[in-house]
mmCIF file of C-alpha atoms in Angstrom:
data_model
loop_
_atom_site.group_PDB
_atom_site.id
_atom_site.type_symbol
_atom_site.label_atom_id
_atom_site.label_comp_id
_atom_site.label_asym_id
_atom_site.label_seq_id
_atom_site.Cartn_x
_atom_site.Cartn_y
_atom_site.Cartn_z
ATOM 1 C CA ARG A 1 -8.303 2.313 -11.310
ATOM 2 C CA PRO A 2 -7.089 2.729 -7.697
ATOM 3 C CA ALA A 3 -3.558 1.478 -8.441
ATOM 4 C CA ALA A 4 -3.153 3.983 -11.272
ATOM 5 C CA SER A 5 -4.530 6.725 -9.037
ATOM 6 C CA ALA A 6 -2.040 5.868 -6.309
ATOM 7 C CA GLY A 7 0.769 5.747 -8.862
ATOM 8 C CA PHE A 8 -0.150 9.174 -10.161
ATOM 9 C CA GLY A 9 -0.139 10.578 -6.629
ATOM 10 C CA ILE A 10 3.338 9.196 -5.977
ATOM 11 C CA VAL A 11 4.728 10.421 -9.320
ATOM 12 C CA PHE A 12 3.238 13.875 -8.787
ATOM 13 C CA SER A 13 4.593 14.092 -5.236
ATOM 14 C CA LEU A 14 8.090 12.962 -6.251
ATOM 15 C CA THR A 15 8.121 15.455 -9.126
ATOM 16 C CA ASN A 16 7.168 18.352 -6.856
ATOM 17 C CA THR A 17 9.768 17.377 -4.284
ATOM 18 C CA VAL A 18 12.594 17.065 -6.808
ATOM 19 C CA ALA A 19 11.546 20.265 -8.599
ATOM 20 C CA THR A 20 11.781 22.139 -5.290
ATOM 21 C CA LEU A 21 14.886 20.632 -3.707
ATOM 22 C CA VAL A 22 17.207 20.257 -6.705
ATOM 23 C CA PRO A 23 17.181 23.901 -7.925
ATOM 24 C CA ALA A 24 17.297 25.134 -4.317
ATOM 25 C CA ALA A 25 20.334 22.960 -3.572
ATOM 26 C CA LEU A 26 22.045 24.156 -6.764
ATOM 27 C CA GLY A 27 21.413 27.813 -5.894
ATOM 28 C CA PHE A 28 19.075 28.594 -8.793
ATOM 29 C CA GLY A 29 16.713 30.589 -6.585
ATOM 30 C CA VAL A 30 12.957 31.055 -6.898
ATOM 31 C CA GLY A 31 13.085 31.359 -10.691
ATOM 32 C CA GLY A 32 14.847 28.023 -10.946
ATOM 33 C CA ILE A 33 12.261 26.346 -8.715
ATOM 34 C CA VAL A 34 9.431 27.742 -10.861
ATOM 35 C CA GLY A 35 11.144 26.608 -14.064
ATOM 36 C CA PHE A 36 11.848 23.100 -12.748
ATOM 37 C CA THR A 37 8.251 22.803 -11.516
ATOM 38 C CA VAL A 38 6.826 23.770 -14.907
ATOM 39 C CA LEU A 39 9.124 21.379 -16.784
ATOM 40 C CA GLY A 40 8.574 18.599 -14.263
ATOM 41 C CA GLY A 41 4.820 18.938 -14.639
ATOM 42 C CA ALA A 42 5.031 17.547 -18.163
ATOM 43 C CA GLY A 43 5.538 14.009 -16.817
ATOM 44 C CA PRO A 44 2.464 13.855 -14.531
ATOM 45 C CA LEU A 45 0.407 15.655 -17.191
ATOM 46 C CA GLY A 46 1.328 13.049 -19.798
ATOM 47 C CA TYR A 47 0.576 10.234 -17.333
ATOM 48 C CA HIS A 48 -2.834 11.761 -16.607
ATOM 49 C CA LEU A 49 -3.739 12.280 -20.277
ATOM 50 C CA LEU A 50 -2.661 8.725 -21.091
ATOM 51 C CA TRP A 51 -5.058 7.286 -18.532
ATOM 52 C CA VAL A 52 -7.909 9.605 -19.523
ATOM 53 C CA ARG A 53 -7.508 8.454 -23.132
ATOM 54 C CA ARG A 54 -7.294 4.813 -22.069
ATOM 55 C CA LEU A 55 -10.387 5.000 -19.863
ATOM 56 C CA TYR A 56 -12.645 7.320 -21.847
ATOM 57 C CA GLY A 57 -11.260 7.410 -25.381
ATOM 58 C CA LYS A 58 -13.951 5.084 -26.760
ATOM 59 C CA ALA A 59 -16.650 5.729 -24.180
ATOM 60 C CA GLN A 60 -20.129 6.601 -25.383
ATOM 61 C CA THR A 61 -21.851 9.756 -24.201
ATOM 62 C CA GLY A 62 -24.126 8.955 -21.270
ATOM 63 C CA THR A 63 -27.055 10.731 -19.673
ATOM 64 C CA SER A 64 -25.978 13.885 -17.861
ATOM 65 C CA PRO A 65 -26.876 13.968 -14.144
ATOM 66 C CA HIS A 66 -29.402 16.511 -12.932
ATOM 67 C CA LEU A 67 -28.023 19.859 -11.752
ATOM 68 C CA ARG A 68 -29.457 19.240 -8.289
ATOM 69 C CA GLU A 69 -27.426 16.036 -7.983
ATOM 70 C CA LEU A 70 -24.228 17.827 -9.001
ATOM 71 C CA ILE A 71 -24.817 20.603 -6.453
ATOM 72 C CA LYS A 72 -25.624 18.080 -3.719
ATOM 73 C CA ILE A 73 -22.205 16.477 -4.209
ATOM 74 C CA SER A 74 -20.030 19.417 -5.231
ATOM 75 C CA VAL A 75 -21.003 21.964 -2.553
ATOM 76 C CA PRO A 76 -19.882 19.835 0.449
ATOM 77 C CA LEU A 77 -16.677 18.887 -1.377
ATOM 78 C CA GLY A 78 -16.028 22.536 -2.236
ATOM 79 C CA ILE A 79 -16.576 23.640 1.365
ATOM 80 C CA THR A 80 -14.186 20.903 2.489
ATOM 81 C CA ASP A 81 -11.497 22.226 0.132
ATOM 82 C CA VAL A 82 -11.973 25.788 1.416
ATOM 83 C CA VAL A 83 -11.676 24.643 5.033
ATOM 84 C CA ASN A 84 -8.569 22.605 4.205
ATOM 85 C CA MET A 85 -6.939 25.611 2.516
ATOM 86 C CA LEU A 86 -7.702 27.863 5.473
ATOM 87 C CA ASN A 87 -6.454 25.214 7.886
ATOM 88 C CA THR A 88 -3.146 24.668 6.076
ATOM 89 C CA ARG A 89 -2.425 28.399 5.605
ATOM 90 C CA LEU A 90 -3.756 29.966 8.815
ATOM 91 C CA ASP A 91 -0.451 29.560 10.635
ATOM 92 C CA LEU A 92 1.423 31.262 7.795
ATOM 93 C CA TRP A 93 -1.021 34.175 7.745
ATOM 94 C CA LEU A 94 -0.504 34.667 11.477
ATOM 95 C CA VAL A 95 3.270 34.756 10.998
ATOM 96 C CA VAL A 96 2.893 37.227 8.117
ATOM 97 C CA ALA A 97 0.734 39.487 10.281
ATOM 98 C CA LEU A 98 2.889 39.383 13.414
ATOM 99 C CA PHE A 99 6.520 38.998 12.282
ATOM 100 C CA LEU A 100 9.103 40.485 9.915
ATOM 101 C CA ASP A 101 9.519 39.394 6.301
ATOM 102 C CA GLU A 102 12.748 37.580 7.162
ATOM 103 C CA ASP A 103 10.930 35.586 9.829
ATOM 104 C CA VAL A 104 8.221 34.661 7.332
ATOM 105 C CA ALA A 105 10.836 33.269 4.935
ATOM 106 C CA VAL A 106 12.436 31.190 7.695
ATOM 107 C CA TYR A 107 9.053 29.915 8.877
ATOM 108 C CA GLN A 108 7.985 29.007 5.353
ATOM 109 C CA ALA A 109 11.156 26.985 4.889
ATOM 110 C CA GLY A 110 10.582 25.110 8.135
ATOM 111 C CA ALA A 111 6.828 24.571 7.782
ATOM 112 C CA PHE A 112 7.475 21.916 5.179
ATOM 113 C CA GLN A 113 5.844 18.500 5.400
ATOM 114 C CA ILE A 114 7.714 16.070 3.191
ATOM 115 C CA PRO A 115 5.288 15.371 0.296
ATOM 116 C CA ILE A 116 6.555 11.846 -0.321
ATOM 117 C CA ILE A 117 5.625 10.812 3.225
ATOM 118 C CA THR A 118 2.255 12.563 3.319
ATOM 119 C CA THR A 119 1.265 11.048 -0.032
ATOM 120 C CA ILE A 120 1.610 7.446 1.166
ATOM 121 C CA ALA A 121 -1.549 7.457 3.284
ATOM 122 C CA TYR A 122 -3.661 9.169 0.619
ATOM 123 C CA SER A 123 -2.403 6.857 -2.114
ATOM 124 C CA LEU A 124 -3.211 3.781 -0.040
ATOM 125 C CA GLY A 125 -6.612 5.298 0.758
ATOM 126 C CA SER A 126 -7.329 5.495 -2.978
ATOM 127 C CA VAL A 127 -6.316 1.855 -3.402
ATOM 128 C CA TYR A 128 -8.581 0.665 -0.558
ATOM 129 C CA LEU A 129 -11.546 2.902 -1.503
ATOM 130 C CA PRO A 130 -13.289 0.309 -3.749
ATOM 131 C CA ARG A 131 -12.982 -2.348 -1.038
ATOM 132 C CA PHE A 132 -14.347 0.019 1.614
ATOM 133 C CA LYS A 133 -17.278 0.861 -0.648
ATOM 134 C CA LYS A 134 -18.003 -2.808 -1.358
ATOM 135 C CA LEU A 135 -17.979 -3.749 2.344
ATOM 136 C CA HIS A 136 -20.211 -0.819 3.315
ATOM 137 C CA GLY A 137 -22.561 -1.641 0.455
ATOM 138 C CA GLU A 138 -22.889 -5.207 1.745
ATOM 139 C CA GLY A 139 -23.593 -3.984 5.276
ATOM 140 C CA LYS A 140 -20.233 -5.271 6.551
ATOM 141 C CA ASN A 141 -19.388 -2.084 8.421
ATOM 142 C CA ARG A 142 -17.386 -3.853 11.124
ATOM 143 C CA GLU A 143 -15.208 -5.547 8.506
ATOM 144 C CA ALA A 144 -14.662 -2.195 6.774
ATOM 145 C CA VAL A 145 -13.440 -0.640 10.025
ATOM 146 C CA ASP A 146 -11.133 -3.595 10.679
ATOM 147 C CA LEU A 147 -9.661 -3.300 7.182
ATOM 148 C CA TRP A 148 -9.174 0.451 7.665
ATOM 149 C CA ARG A 149 -7.336 -0.100 10.963
ATOM 150 C CA MET A 150 -5.163 -2.749 9.358
ATOM 151 C CA SER A 151 -4.183 -0.268 6.623
ATOM 152 C CA ILE A 152 -3.229 2.269 9.299
ATOM 153 C CA GLY A 153 -0.837 -0.262 10.793
ATOM 154 C CA LYS A 154 0.800 -0.846 7.405
ATOM 155 C CA VAL A 155 1.227 2.856 6.678
ATOM 156 C CA SER A 156 2.606 3.515 10.168
ATOM 157 C CA LEU A 157 5.432 1.033 9.562
ATOM 158 C CA VAL A 158 6.638 3.292 6.739
ATOM 159 C CA VAL A 159 5.593 6.808 7.754
ATOM 160 C CA VAL A 160 6.741 6.863 11.367
ATOM 161 C CA PRO A 161 10.358 5.662 10.774
ATOM 162 C CA LEU A 162 10.761 8.020 7.776
ATOM 163 C CA ALA A 163 9.420 10.959 9.754
ATOM 164 C CA MET A 164 11.746 10.104 12.649
ATOM 165 C CA ALA A 165 14.718 10.105 10.278
ATOM 166 C CA PHE A 166 13.857 13.641 9.143
ATOM 167 C CA PHE A 167 13.242 14.637 12.787
ATOM 168 C CA VAL A 168 16.776 13.585 13.713
ATOM 169 C CA ALA A 169 18.387 15.099 10.593
ATOM 170 C CA ALA A 170 16.399 18.362 10.541
ATOM 171 C CA GLU A 171 19.482 20.620 10.453
ATOM 172 C CA GLU A 172 21.104 18.619 7.662
ATOM 173 C CA PHE A 173 17.924 18.615 5.592
ATOM 174 C CA ILE A 174 17.355 22.375 5.952
ATOM 175 C CA GLY A 175 21.003 23.060 5.124
ATOM 176 C CA LEU A 176 20.801 20.921 1.998
ATOM 177 C CA GLY A 177 17.435 22.163 0.790
ATOM 178 C CA PHE A 178 17.522 25.839 1.799
ATOM 179 C CA THR A 179 21.211 26.619 2.626
ATOM 180 C CA ASP A 180 22.652 27.430 6.058
ATOM 181 C CA GLU A 181 21.044 30.894 5.989
ATOM 182 C CA TYR A 182 17.748 29.216 6.870
ATOM 183 C CA MET A 183 19.109 27.098 9.716
ATOM 184 C CA GLY A 184 16.684 28.853 12.073
ATOM 185 C CA ALA A 185 13.923 26.908 10.315
ATOM 186 C CA ALA A 186 15.210 23.561 11.632
ATOM 187 C CA PRO A 187 13.231 23.639 14.944
ATOM 188 C CA ILE A 188 10.055 24.514 13.012
ATOM 189 C CA PHE A 189 10.669 21.715 10.533
ATOM 190 C CA ARG A 190 11.319 19.297 13.400
ATOM 191 C CA LEU A 191 7.918 20.126 14.929
ATOM 192 C CA TYR A 192 6.231 19.632 11.561
ATOM 193 C CA THR A 193 7.736 16.160 11.268
ATOM 194 C CA LEU A 194 5.803 15.279 14.427
ATOM 195 C CA LEU A 195 2.613 16.273 12.592
ATOM 196 C CA THR A 196 3.744 14.209 9.624
ATOM 197 C CA MET A 197 3.880 11.114 11.835
ATOM 198 C CA ALA A 198 0.105 11.397 12.241
ATOM 199 C CA ARG A 199 -0.447 11.150 8.465
ATOM 200 C CA VAL A 200 -1.065 7.423 8.653
ATOM 201 C CA THR A 201 -4.519 7.313 7.082
ATOM 202 C CA ALA A 202 -6.834 9.156 4.712
ATOM 203 C CA PHE A 203 -9.963 9.755 6.790
ATOM 204 C CA GLY A 204 -11.811 11.243 3.826
ATOM 205 C CA SER A 205 -11.745 8.171 1.581
ATOM 206 C CA PHE A 206 -13.181 5.951 4.314
ATOM 207 C CA MET A 207 -16.038 8.377 4.999
ATOM 208 C CA VAL A 208 -16.718 8.860 1.277
ATOM 209 C CA ALA A 209 -17.005 5.079 0.898
ATOM 210 C CA ALA A 210 -19.481 4.929 3.792
#
C-alpha cells in the first residue's frame, strides 16, 4: 500500500512539526513540546493501527522464514540505521565537545531540516517502490533508472522552491519558532536549507528495489 505509506509519512511529519513549533511559539517550553508530541502521536498511531487491522486482521498464519534469512536481511538494514544515526548526530557531538552549552542550544535550533520538505522525497520513493521492483524484475533496468530520474525532477519542483523560501526567511522562521534569543541560529539554519535542497530523492528505495 504505497499510497497509504506515503500518507502516513506526511501525517507523521506534519504532526511532529506542529507539535514542535506551536508550543515553542506560545512559550510553553520543553515540557510543552514533549506534551504536544505525546498527544499528537495519537493520530499517527491510530492511522497505523487502522491499516494494520485492515491489512492483517483476517490474514492466516504463514510459514515463518528461517532465522538465517532474517539475519541476512536485518543485519545490513541495522548497520545502515546505525550509520545514519552517527551521520546525523556527529556534527552535534562535535559542537557539544568543543563549545559552551549556550552555543549547543543555538546550534541545535539552527540545525533543523524542515521535516515536511524532507519527507516528500521519501514518501514519493515509497509510492514508486513497487514500480521500480517490477521493472527490475522484468530486466528493464534502463526504464527503472529513467523513471527514477523523472521522479527526481518532480520532487525538485516542490523541494527546491520551498527550501529557497526558508533560506530567504531564515531570521523570521527562527524568531517565530525559537524566539529572538536564538537569532544566532539563523545562519546555521540557512546553511541547512541548502542541504535540504538536495533531498530530492530516496536513494535507498531504488537500491532496495534493485
